[in-house]
């Protein structure tokens, strides 16, 4: 029986940092995310983890007990209590997609195998019992077998007995001791109660579902940000851990109540939580790695409910992100066994994988509608430092002005580093832009790309205060197609010095203006300092002058185009054409004050086609183009629309 539940969690100022994985033994990435892959993934999962004789899932892919996770039947050879409920839902995900009779039989087999080990469902943890109550009512909806309805009612009634008025209501996480009330117990219970109401028409279940959701909504979320739990004396201390499954459970509960009541307020709450989660809990557009053990299953719960929000309730704005996540994860599978690890942003390491970890992408492939794309998946390029893989670093959110959920701080000695897993569609030159604060004065760090130093002692000029943020760039850094690592580390041997707060890394493809095709006598100069590449375009102030910049992208979609320029003679403007079509008739380039000052202008959400694109910046008097302009380079960042 499971005796250890909540995952080991590293938290600081309400920020949870992603757990790292060893970067050895990485498999070569594959490419595909189509409907057929859902079948391949499910079959591979069954081959690796299902024991048909015991009717139970193994904990590990090597079928060997790991002393570090020795919970569950036969000392952890098989999965523990709540894992088996999650894997049962993975089987249901597949059956709901395919209607396959073999998968229908497997629903019964998983349940029968579990009951053989846990005939009374005895467990001290109410969330463990709640997962089985929730999965059982789903099994009833899919199969019509009344034993699943009976089981769900019995289990739900047992945990509802653990509701009391402490902290204003809510079900305790465990029966003994009563030490916390969390989302993971109460939101799934709200879903179960709503589904029991739908199945039985008993209004008492709906009342309980509304009480459960209202308590979570009132005590554990603010503006769509769903926190983890309350603990301690009195009215309780709010523990602000951020996990994808908290958001997922809240979204699922809100949707269930919307479906039962037609009250659009619940749908609005689900959307607010989905917006917060998809904004703040991603790494380059891929959902955060939350480590192995329990955390590896959290994304599954989010994706299951987020996909329903997108497909059943018309919130299609989330589909591109979901589809990109499935593609990114499946591209990073091990080709030897078609299994995927916990960090979907990197290739899956060789060696043992846990069943809960591997099941996440299997469920995602069943749930998320395939878009038929079978190429490499570029990331969005936006990597918040608190969502990256850290070494001896903590996150904060006390200084104002940060982006995302916070920033990395307390960083001043050897052995401290952050590693970003960055995925690009094509090899070539990229700009790395780091947002930081350095109130103690100039700081320096070593920056490595794929293990090779590109900035042995990169300077982060002082910012004057910890709430004043600046940006520093590394230009024309070669990245590989697919997966890359970018590591920022304190290395005294390379001259690293001073404290530094790191907020965000933005990675963009880079195209030097001097590499474009010039028309009408535009000049090429290198006399004013601060440019990138070999120079910049100049002598540009009359009709008939323009430059064509080539941009080859692997995936069609929306891209942000950022132009680096100097406008020392005052405000300037130009006509932006992309692939022969007008995009901005008179794009403004505000004055930079001098030719030695460089700034950027960004045009968002520009459609580019897969393959070659031509981006033209034109002096067109009839459209209002004006004044001199020096153009340094263009960067492109995929924004996943």
XYZ file of C-alpha atoms in Angstrom:
641
model
C 0.000 0.000 0.000
C 1.204 3.515 -0.736
C 2.615 5.157 2.377
C 4.409 8.139 0.878
C 2.499 10.599 -1.248
C 3.240 14.199 -1.923
C 6.290 14.695 -4.178
C 9.550 16.150 -3.025
C 9.138 19.827 -3.852
C 11.606 22.664 -4.037
C 9.824 25.958 -3.465
C 10.951 29.542 -2.946
C 8.676 32.578 -2.810
C 5.885 30.565 -4.356
C 8.052 29.395 -7.272
C 8.697 25.711 -8.005
C 11.728 24.947 -10.145
C 11.788 22.162 -12.720
C 13.775 19.083 -11.838
C 16.736 18.264 -14.052
C 17.642 15.101 -15.910
C 21.085 13.758 -16.677
C 22.255 14.748 -20.137
C 23.997 11.468 -20.884
C 22.873 8.719 -23.190
C 20.447 10.896 -25.131
C 18.681 9.236 -28.019
C 18.597 10.833 -31.455
C 15.334 12.747 -31.948
C 12.639 11.452 -34.248
C 9.951 13.409 -36.031
C 6.203 12.930 -36.171
C 2.959 13.735 -34.406
C 0.064 12.319 -36.376
C -2.996 10.212 -35.578
C -1.130 6.938 -36.181
C 1.423 7.861 -33.538
C -1.215 7.571 -30.822
C -1.509 3.862 -31.605
C 2.262 3.373 -31.681
C 2.685 5.156 -28.358
C -0.062 3.195 -26.611
C 1.205 -0.155 -27.858
C 4.761 0.711 -26.797
C 3.515 1.677 -23.341
C 1.626 -1.595 -22.916
C 4.634 -3.576 -24.123
C 6.895 -1.837 -21.612
C 4.728 -1.727 -18.496
C 1.691 -4.034 -18.547
C 1.836 -7.396 -16.778
C -1.125 -9.418 -18.149
C -0.694 -12.201 -15.606
C -1.015 -9.893 -12.604
C -3.273 -7.417 -14.440
C -1.168 -4.577 -13.138
C 1.307 -1.994 -14.437
C 4.965 -2.242 -13.530
C 6.495 0.799 -11.851
C 9.622 0.786 -14.032
C 10.406 -0.063 -17.621
C 13.098 -2.543 -16.547
C 10.647 -4.328 -14.185
C 13.158 -3.939 -11.351
C 12.274 -2.529 -7.913
C 13.817 0.879 -7.302
C 14.500 1.309 -3.557
C 14.009 5.062 -3.987
C 10.404 4.475 -5.051
C 9.470 1.203 -3.393
C 5.750 1.878 -2.989
C 2.988 -0.331 -4.303
C 2.380 -4.079 -4.584
C 5.336 -6.412 -4.147
C 7.505 -3.688 -2.588
C 7.104 -1.368 -5.550
C 7.506 -3.798 -8.425
C 4.048 -2.567 -9.435
C 2.753 0.980 -9.309
C 1.368 2.538 -6.168
C -2.211 3.464 -5.394
C -2.682 6.766 -7.221
C -0.356 5.905 -10.125
C -2.499 2.925 -11.071
C -5.569 5.197 -11.142
C -3.752 7.532 -13.526
C -2.650 4.664 -15.767
C -6.221 3.362 -15.759
C -7.264 6.734 -17.154
C -4.573 6.439 -19.835
C -6.251 3.197 -20.947
C -9.572 5.033 -20.965
C -8.036 7.859 -23.022
C -7.096 5.306 -25.662
C -10.447 3.516 -25.602
C -12.386 6.767 -25.831
C -10.391 7.651 -28.965
C -10.509 4.282 -30.705
C -13.404 2.215 -29.344
C -11.060 -0.767 -29.622
C -12.524 -3.934 -27.962
C -9.128 -4.923 -26.603
C -8.809 -1.593 -24.838
C -12.353 -2.001 -23.515
C -11.320 -5.327 -21.975
C -8.214 -3.682 -20.553
C -10.376 -1.223 -18.601
C -11.852 -4.178 -16.719
C -8.504 -5.898 -16.369
C -6.803 -2.902 -14.743
C -9.645 -2.546 -12.279
C -9.717 -6.263 -11.441
C -5.964 -6.354 -10.967
C -6.064 -3.404 -8.604
C -8.921 -4.833 -6.539
C -6.951 -8.073 -6.152
C -4.240 -6.103 -4.327
C -6.478 -3.487 -2.657
C -9.853 -5.223 -2.096
C -11.135 -2.601 0.373
C -9.434 0.446 -1.215
C -8.066 1.239 2.243
C -5.778 4.264 2.192
C -4.935 7.089 4.576
C -4.741 9.621 1.749
C -8.027 11.079 0.596
C -6.550 12.270 -2.695
C -5.452 8.703 -3.508
C -8.982 7.456 -2.904
C -10.360 10.426 -4.807
C -8.413 9.579 -7.950
C -10.035 6.136 -7.971
C -13.472 7.639 -7.359
C -12.947 9.984 -10.297
C -11.583 7.265 -12.601
C -14.416 4.907 -11.616
C -17.180 7.304 -12.612
C -15.386 7.846 -15.908
C -15.218 4.069 -16.415
C -18.963 3.930 -15.792
C -19.604 6.656 -18.366
C -17.526 4.772 -20.954
C -18.727 1.227 -20.278
C -22.104 1.436 -18.526
C -20.913 -1.177 -16.018
C -22.811 -0.426 -12.769
C -20.021 -1.716 -10.542
C -17.978 1.341 -11.501
C -20.798 3.678 -10.517
C -21.202 1.863 -7.216
C -17.486 2.062 -6.555
C -17.327 5.777 -7.325
C -20.234 6.549 -5.022
C -18.743 4.495 -2.204
C -15.296 6.066 -2.494
C -16.626 9.590 -2.821
C -18.863 9.195 0.221
C -15.829 8.017 2.197
C -13.723 11.067 1.440
C -16.665 13.477 1.769
C -16.753 12.406 5.418
C -13.387 14.193 5.733
C -14.966 17.605 4.994
C -15.131 19.988 7.939
C -15.210 23.722 8.595
C -11.489 24.187 9.232
C -10.185 26.832 6.779
C -13.814 27.486 5.879
C -14.446 24.010 4.483
C -12.722 21.503 2.242
C -11.688 17.852 2.488
C -8.500 17.035 4.357
C -5.605 15.650 2.307
C -5.282 12.663 4.614
C -7.249 11.122 7.406
C -4.469 11.186 9.988
C -3.004 13.653 10.689
C -5.232 16.473 9.452
C -2.354 18.656 8.254
C -3.436 20.302 4.984
C -6.265 20.847 2.522
C -5.216 21.025 -1.106
C -6.365 21.296 -4.695
C -5.372 17.704 -5.463
C -7.981 16.372 -3.030
C -10.803 18.870 -3.449
C -10.925 19.750 -7.158
C -10.965 16.113 -8.397
C -13.672 15.440 -5.794
C -15.699 18.294 -7.288
C -15.382 16.676 -10.717
C -16.435 13.299 -9.338
C -19.433 14.738 -7.491
C -20.583 16.552 -10.619
C -20.315 13.407 -12.710
C -22.152 11.421 -10.037
C -24.921 14.021 -10.214
C -25.047 13.599 -13.997
C -25.191 9.808 -13.619
C -27.719 9.596 -10.774
C -29.682 12.896 -10.933
C -29.205 13.131 -7.155
C -29.037 16.896 -6.419
C -27.035 16.278 -3.253
C -24.019 15.466 -5.409
C -24.329 18.748 -7.304
C -24.557 20.672 -4.037
C -21.405 18.982 -2.777
C -19.609 19.623 -6.064
C -20.432 23.316 -5.853
C -19.292 23.470 -2.237
C -15.988 21.815 -3.136
C -15.342 24.053 -6.116
C -16.375 27.209 -4.284
C -13.943 26.390 -1.484
C -11.023 25.864 -3.906
C -12.011 28.937 -5.882
C -12.211 31.107 -2.771
C -9.220 29.812 -0.814
C -6.677 28.478 -3.335
C -6.843 30.645 -6.470
C -6.454 34.302 -7.397
C -7.191 35.601 -10.908
C -6.748 32.167 -12.475
C -3.540 31.394 -10.546
C -4.227 28.176 -8.641
C -2.050 27.575 -5.593
C -1.414 24.257 -3.855
C -2.748 24.061 -0.297
C -3.521 25.550 3.103
C -1.806 24.358 6.264
C -1.174 25.430 9.821
C -3.270 26.918 12.618
C -6.126 29.383 12.451
C -7.257 30.325 8.971
C -4.205 28.548 7.544
C -1.118 29.576 5.602
C -1.449 29.521 1.823
C 1.394 27.497 0.304
C 1.938 28.882 -3.183
C 3.498 25.954 -5.003
C 2.817 26.009 -8.729
C 2.015 22.709 -10.413
C 0.306 22.018 -13.710
C -2.103 19.522 -12.163
C -3.474 22.117 -9.759
C -4.504 24.226 -12.724
C -5.731 21.163 -14.589
C -7.923 19.971 -11.742
C -9.393 23.442 -11.240
C -10.132 23.747 -14.967
C -11.730 20.292 -14.953
C -13.926 21.083 -11.964
C -15.061 24.399 -13.429
C -15.886 22.736 -16.769
C -17.805 19.907 -15.128
C -19.979 22.370 -13.250
C -20.497 24.450 -16.383
C -21.700 21.333 -18.184
C -24.045 20.452 -15.317
C -25.490 23.928 -14.721
C -25.005 25.991 -17.915
C -23.664 28.747 -15.652
C -21.116 30.573 -17.844
C -19.319 31.855 -14.744
C -17.731 28.424 -14.390
C -16.522 28.477 -17.992
C -15.000 31.917 -17.453
C -13.109 30.611 -14.444
C -11.792 27.647 -16.443
C -10.579 30.000 -19.176
C -8.874 32.303 -16.660
C -6.943 29.370 -15.182
C -6.057 28.064 -18.641
C -4.754 31.490 -19.651
C -2.583 31.759 -16.550
C -1.182 28.261 -16.899
C -0.374 28.413 -20.594
C 1.332 31.783 -20.030
C 3.421 30.980 -16.971
C 4.076 27.223 -16.794
C 5.889 26.643 -20.070
C 9.497 26.514 -21.208
C 9.840 27.726 -24.788
C 6.185 26.815 -25.324
C 6.503 23.315 -23.828
C 4.896 22.580 -20.475
C 7.355 22.562 -17.593
C 9.293 19.500 -16.582
C 8.071 18.680 -13.071
C 10.513 15.849 -12.486
C 9.994 12.122 -12.075
C 7.897 10.251 -9.490
C 4.515 11.929 -8.862
C 5.381 15.141 -10.680
C 5.804 13.389 -14.008
C 2.068 12.712 -14.140
C 0.944 16.269 -13.482
C 1.008 17.413 -17.137
C -1.344 14.591 -18.072
C -4.069 15.980 -15.837
C -3.662 19.494 -17.198
C -3.666 18.357 -20.826
C -6.702 16.115 -20.365
C -8.827 19.014 -19.102
C -7.281 21.708 -21.296
C -7.955 19.636 -24.410
C -11.598 19.246 -23.402
C -11.838 22.994 -22.889
C -10.477 23.487 -26.413
C -12.437 20.812 -28.250
C -15.757 20.512 -26.423
C -16.172 24.095 -25.272
C -14.848 25.903 -28.326
C -11.739 27.436 -26.755
C -9.594 26.591 -29.756
C -6.968 29.178 -28.837
C -5.301 26.455 -26.756
C -5.084 23.865 -29.534
C -1.846 25.087 -31.175
C -0.040 24.951 -27.835
C -1.393 21.497 -27.071
C -0.490 20.174 -30.512
C 2.976 21.683 -30.325
C 3.521 20.007 -26.951
C 2.521 16.624 -28.326
C 4.822 17.051 -31.303
C 7.718 18.240 -29.141
C 7.347 15.321 -26.749
C 6.962 12.694 -29.459
C 9.920 14.099 -31.382
C 11.994 13.496 -28.248
C 11.001 9.863 -27.778
C 13.536 7.065 -27.639
C 13.514 5.314 -30.975
C 14.563 2.084 -29.260
C 11.226 1.657 -27.440
C 9.081 4.721 -28.325
C 8.988 5.912 -24.701
C 9.217 9.545 -23.591
C 10.764 11.032 -20.444
C 9.522 13.741 -18.114
C 11.209 16.705 -19.825
C 9.488 17.083 -23.176
C 11.967 19.804 -24.193
C 14.887 17.382 -24.497
C 15.628 13.933 -25.939
C 14.660 11.093 -23.628
C 17.680 9.666 -21.785
C 18.627 6.007 -21.965
C 17.881 3.759 -19.007
C 14.980 3.221 -16.642
C 11.740 5.130 -17.102
C 8.822 5.134 -14.709
C 5.366 4.194 -15.926
C 3.718 7.430 -14.766
C 6.373 9.397 -16.645
C 5.951 7.438 -19.861
C 2.151 7.543 -19.694
C 2.014 11.337 -19.944
C 2.745 11.581 -23.660
C 0.679 8.448 -24.351
C -2.409 10.121 -22.906
C -1.599 13.400 -24.643
C -1.466 11.658 -28.010
C -4.882 10.096 -27.386
C -6.484 13.316 -26.143
C -5.112 16.106 -28.338
C -6.453 16.175 -31.915
C -3.587 15.498 -34.325
C -2.813 18.305 -36.762
C -0.879 16.066 -39.153
C 2.376 17.993 -38.771
C 5.359 15.647 -38.917
C 8.392 17.933 -38.896
C 10.610 19.360 -36.157
C 8.781 21.523 -33.638
C 10.380 24.929 -33.023
C 10.035 26.404 -29.572
C 8.587 29.848 -28.985
C 11.998 31.112 -27.938
C 10.754 32.518 -24.615
C 12.366 30.777 -21.656
C 11.629 32.110 -18.177
C 14.594 31.355 -15.955
C 12.465 30.036 -13.085
C 11.083 27.341 -15.427
C 14.511 26.129 -16.551
C 16.759 23.467 -14.986
C 18.667 24.961 -12.074
C 21.775 23.899 -10.185
C 22.053 25.261 -6.623
C 19.855 28.234 -7.486
C 16.579 29.423 -6.062
C 13.803 31.564 -7.458
C 12.356 34.745 -6.019
C 9.518 37.089 -6.829
C 10.155 39.929 -4.382
C 11.729 42.591 -6.630
C 9.257 44.274 -8.942
C 9.319 44.355 -12.728
C 10.104 40.705 -13.475
C 8.409 38.765 -16.252
C 6.860 35.340 -15.805
C 6.473 34.057 -12.215
C 9.790 35.292 -10.864
C 13.540 35.153 -11.438
C 16.667 33.340 -10.277
C 18.592 34.958 -7.429
C 21.233 34.344 -4.747
C 23.794 33.644 -7.429
C 27.405 34.363 -6.584
C 29.510 31.207 -6.275
C 30.898 28.283 -8.225
C 28.548 25.378 -8.815
C 25.530 27.607 -9.458
C 23.996 27.525 -12.933
C 20.838 27.433 -15.000
C 20.375 25.292 -18.117
C 17.809 26.134 -20.773
C 16.600 23.401 -23.117
C 16.065 25.197 -26.415
C 14.502 23.720 -29.544
C 15.029 25.285 -32.953
C 13.598 24.288 -36.303
C 16.791 24.778 -38.283
C 20.507 25.169 -37.661
C 22.072 28.588 -38.024
C 22.717 31.949 -36.416
C 20.581 32.978 -33.460
C 20.364 35.878 -31.061
C 20.387 35.053 -27.340
C 18.843 37.869 -25.297
C 19.115 37.669 -21.509
C 17.004 39.858 -19.221
C 18.591 40.504 -15.833
C 19.161 42.828 -12.879
C 22.582 43.567 -11.380
C 22.128 46.060 -8.553
C 25.465 45.261 -6.899
C 27.399 46.405 -9.972
C 28.745 44.830 -13.136
C 28.413 41.050 -13.085
C 29.886 38.406 -15.381
C 29.009 34.802 -16.155
C 30.212 32.024 -18.437
C 27.705 31.014 -21.133
C 27.931 27.660 -22.873
C 25.955 26.432 -25.871
C 25.873 22.664 -26.256
C 28.818 22.474 -23.876
C 31.012 25.003 -25.717
C 31.694 28.463 -24.284
C 30.286 31.267 -26.445
C 30.802 33.842 -23.701
C 33.680 32.876 -21.441
C 33.088 35.913 -19.240
C 29.986 37.646 -20.556
C 29.284 41.074 -19.064
C 25.987 41.999 -17.425
C 26.380 45.763 -16.797
C 25.115 47.046 -13.459
C 21.471 48.147 -13.345
C 21.477 50.327 -10.221
C 18.670 48.476 -8.422
C 17.195 44.997 -8.244
C 13.939 46.293 -9.706
C 15.675 47.821 -12.719
C 15.933 45.268 -15.525
C 18.179 45.361 -18.564
C 18.952 43.109 -21.527
C 22.204 41.852 -22.937
C 22.639 39.996 -26.226
C 24.883 37.358 -27.680
C 24.624 37.682 -31.444
C 25.060 35.192 -34.284
C 25.313 32.183 -31.993
C 25.145 28.953 -33.983
C 22.493 26.544 -32.740
C 21.771 23.045 -33.984
C 18.486 22.010 -35.549
C 16.348 20.478 -32.824
C 17.530 20.324 -29.226
C 20.196 22.620 -27.738
C 21.367 23.435 -24.223
C 22.230 26.967 -23.162
C 23.904 27.100 -19.771
C 24.630 30.264 -17.784
C 26.976 29.524 -14.907
C 29.130 31.128 -12.256
C 32.728 30.079 -12.980
C 35.344 31.938 -10.973
C 38.085 30.427 -13.113
C 36.669 32.300 -16.098
C 36.294 35.527 -14.113
C 32.659 35.275 -13.018
C 31.847 37.909 -10.427
C 29.113 39.672 -8.462
C 25.466 38.849 -7.735
C 23.000 38.542 -10.594
C 19.243 38.081 -10.907
C 18.268 36.361 -14.154
C 14.733 36.774 -15.455
C 14.385 35.444 -18.997
C 16.165 34.127 -22.097
C 14.723 34.887 -25.537
C 16.114 32.955 -28.509
C 15.475 34.170 -32.076
C 16.763 33.320 -35.535
C 19.081 36.096 -36.723
C 19.516 37.497 -40.235
C 22.135 40.168 -40.832
C 20.902 43.036 -42.996
C 24.144 43.128 -44.950
C 23.391 39.595 -46.182
C 20.187 40.795 -47.849
C 19.708 41.896 -51.457
C 20.004 45.710 -51.713
C 18.220 47.808 -54.309
C 18.499 51.451 -55.395
C 21.954 52.200 -54.071
C 21.606 51.373 -50.394
C 25.108 51.375 -48.933
C 26.956 49.037 -46.590
C 28.933 50.599 -43.721
C 30.832 49.592 -40.625
C 31.999 52.954 -39.302
C 29.609 53.376 -36.355
C 30.257 50.993 -33.466
C 27.722 48.660 -31.886
C 26.552 46.757 -34.956
C 26.437 42.964 -35.238
C 27.838 40.889 -38.078
C 30.113 42.638 -40.577
C 28.254 45.940 -40.830
C 24.896 47.579 -41.448
C 22.853 49.141 -44.251
C 23.082 52.937 -44.633
C 22.562 55.781 -47.124
C 18.882 54.999 -47.337
C 16.385 57.833 -47.719
C 14.700 57.812 -51.125
C 12.024 56.043 -53.138
C 13.245 53.047 -55.081
C 15.523 51.946 -52.257
C 14.776 48.720 -50.415
C 16.315 45.551 -49.065
C 15.076 41.973 -49.406
C 15.940 39.766 -46.444
C 15.557 36.023 -46.894
C 14.025 33.953 -44.120
C 13.736 30.194 -44.455
C 11.558 28.569 -41.806
C 10.723 24.899 -41.383
C 7.224 25.350 -39.990
C 4.534 27.648 -41.361
C 2.973 29.877 -38.743
C 3.045 33.261 -37.073
C 6.370 34.889 -36.320
C 7.497 38.052 -34.559
C 9.882 40.084 -36.744
C 12.294 42.360 -34.876
C 14.465 44.905 -36.682
C 17.597 46.333 -35.024
C 18.317 49.830 -36.310
C 19.708 53.306 -35.653
C 17.850 56.508 -36.560
C 20.242 59.312 -35.656
C 18.533 61.923 -37.841
C 15.167 61.600 -36.094
C 12.051 59.485 -36.517
C 12.081 57.330 -39.639
C 9.567 54.987 -41.270
C 9.495 52.278 -43.928
C 7.028 50.070 -45.840
C 7.118 46.382 -44.744
C 6.349 43.759 -47.395
C 6.408 40.004 -46.778
C 6.285 37.586 -49.682
C 4.992 40.325 -51.948
C 2.129 41.383 -49.668
C 1.785 44.500 -47.563
C 2.152 43.969 -43.811
C 2.716 47.496 -42.446
C 2.358 50.432 -44.821
C 4.402 52.849 -42.716
C 6.374 51.071 -40.000
C 7.761 53.572 -37.478
C 11.396 53.531 -36.402
C 11.563 56.060 -33.538
C 14.617 58.266 -33.268
C 17.579 56.761 -31.442
C 19.195 60.134 -30.724
C 22.474 59.281 -32.434
C 23.849 56.853 -34.992
C 25.746 55.044 -32.230
C 22.544 54.145 -30.390
C 20.792 50.975 -31.544
C 17.203 49.997 -30.797
C 14.642 47.461 -31.976
C 11.172 47.565 -33.495
C 8.981 44.446 -33.499
C 6.107 43.547 -35.799
C 4.101 40.764 -34.172
C 2.250 37.775 -35.624
C 3.453 37.910 -39.219
C 2.464 34.881 -41.292
C 5.377 33.018 -42.867
C 5.185 29.955 -45.076
C 7.232 26.796 -44.666
C 10.380 27.182 -46.738
C 11.756 30.391 -48.230
C 10.240 33.777 -47.368
C 11.228 37.269 -48.492
C 10.937 40.135 -46.035
C 11.248 43.512 -47.742
C 11.783 46.860 -46.069
C 11.052 49.632 -48.579
C 11.361 53.419 -48.744
C 8.012 54.329 -50.313
C 7.245 58.053 -50.325
C 3.580 57.544 -51.243
C 3.118 55.510 -48.040
C 4.843 58.123 -45.891
C 8.350 56.669 -45.663
C 10.742 59.236 -44.265
C 14.241 60.032 -43.047
C 17.548 58.198 -42.970
C 17.824 54.740 -41.393
C 20.659 52.354 -40.591
C 19.527 48.707 -40.470
C 21.625 46.183 -38.554
C 19.771 42.867 -38.479
C 16.439 41.047 -38.362
C 15.413 38.392 -35.864
C 12.501 35.969 -36.210
C 10.743 34.198 -33.372
C 8.050 31.552 -33.850
C 5.024 32.407 -31.704
C 3.068 29.164 -32.149
C -0.170 30.371 -33.708
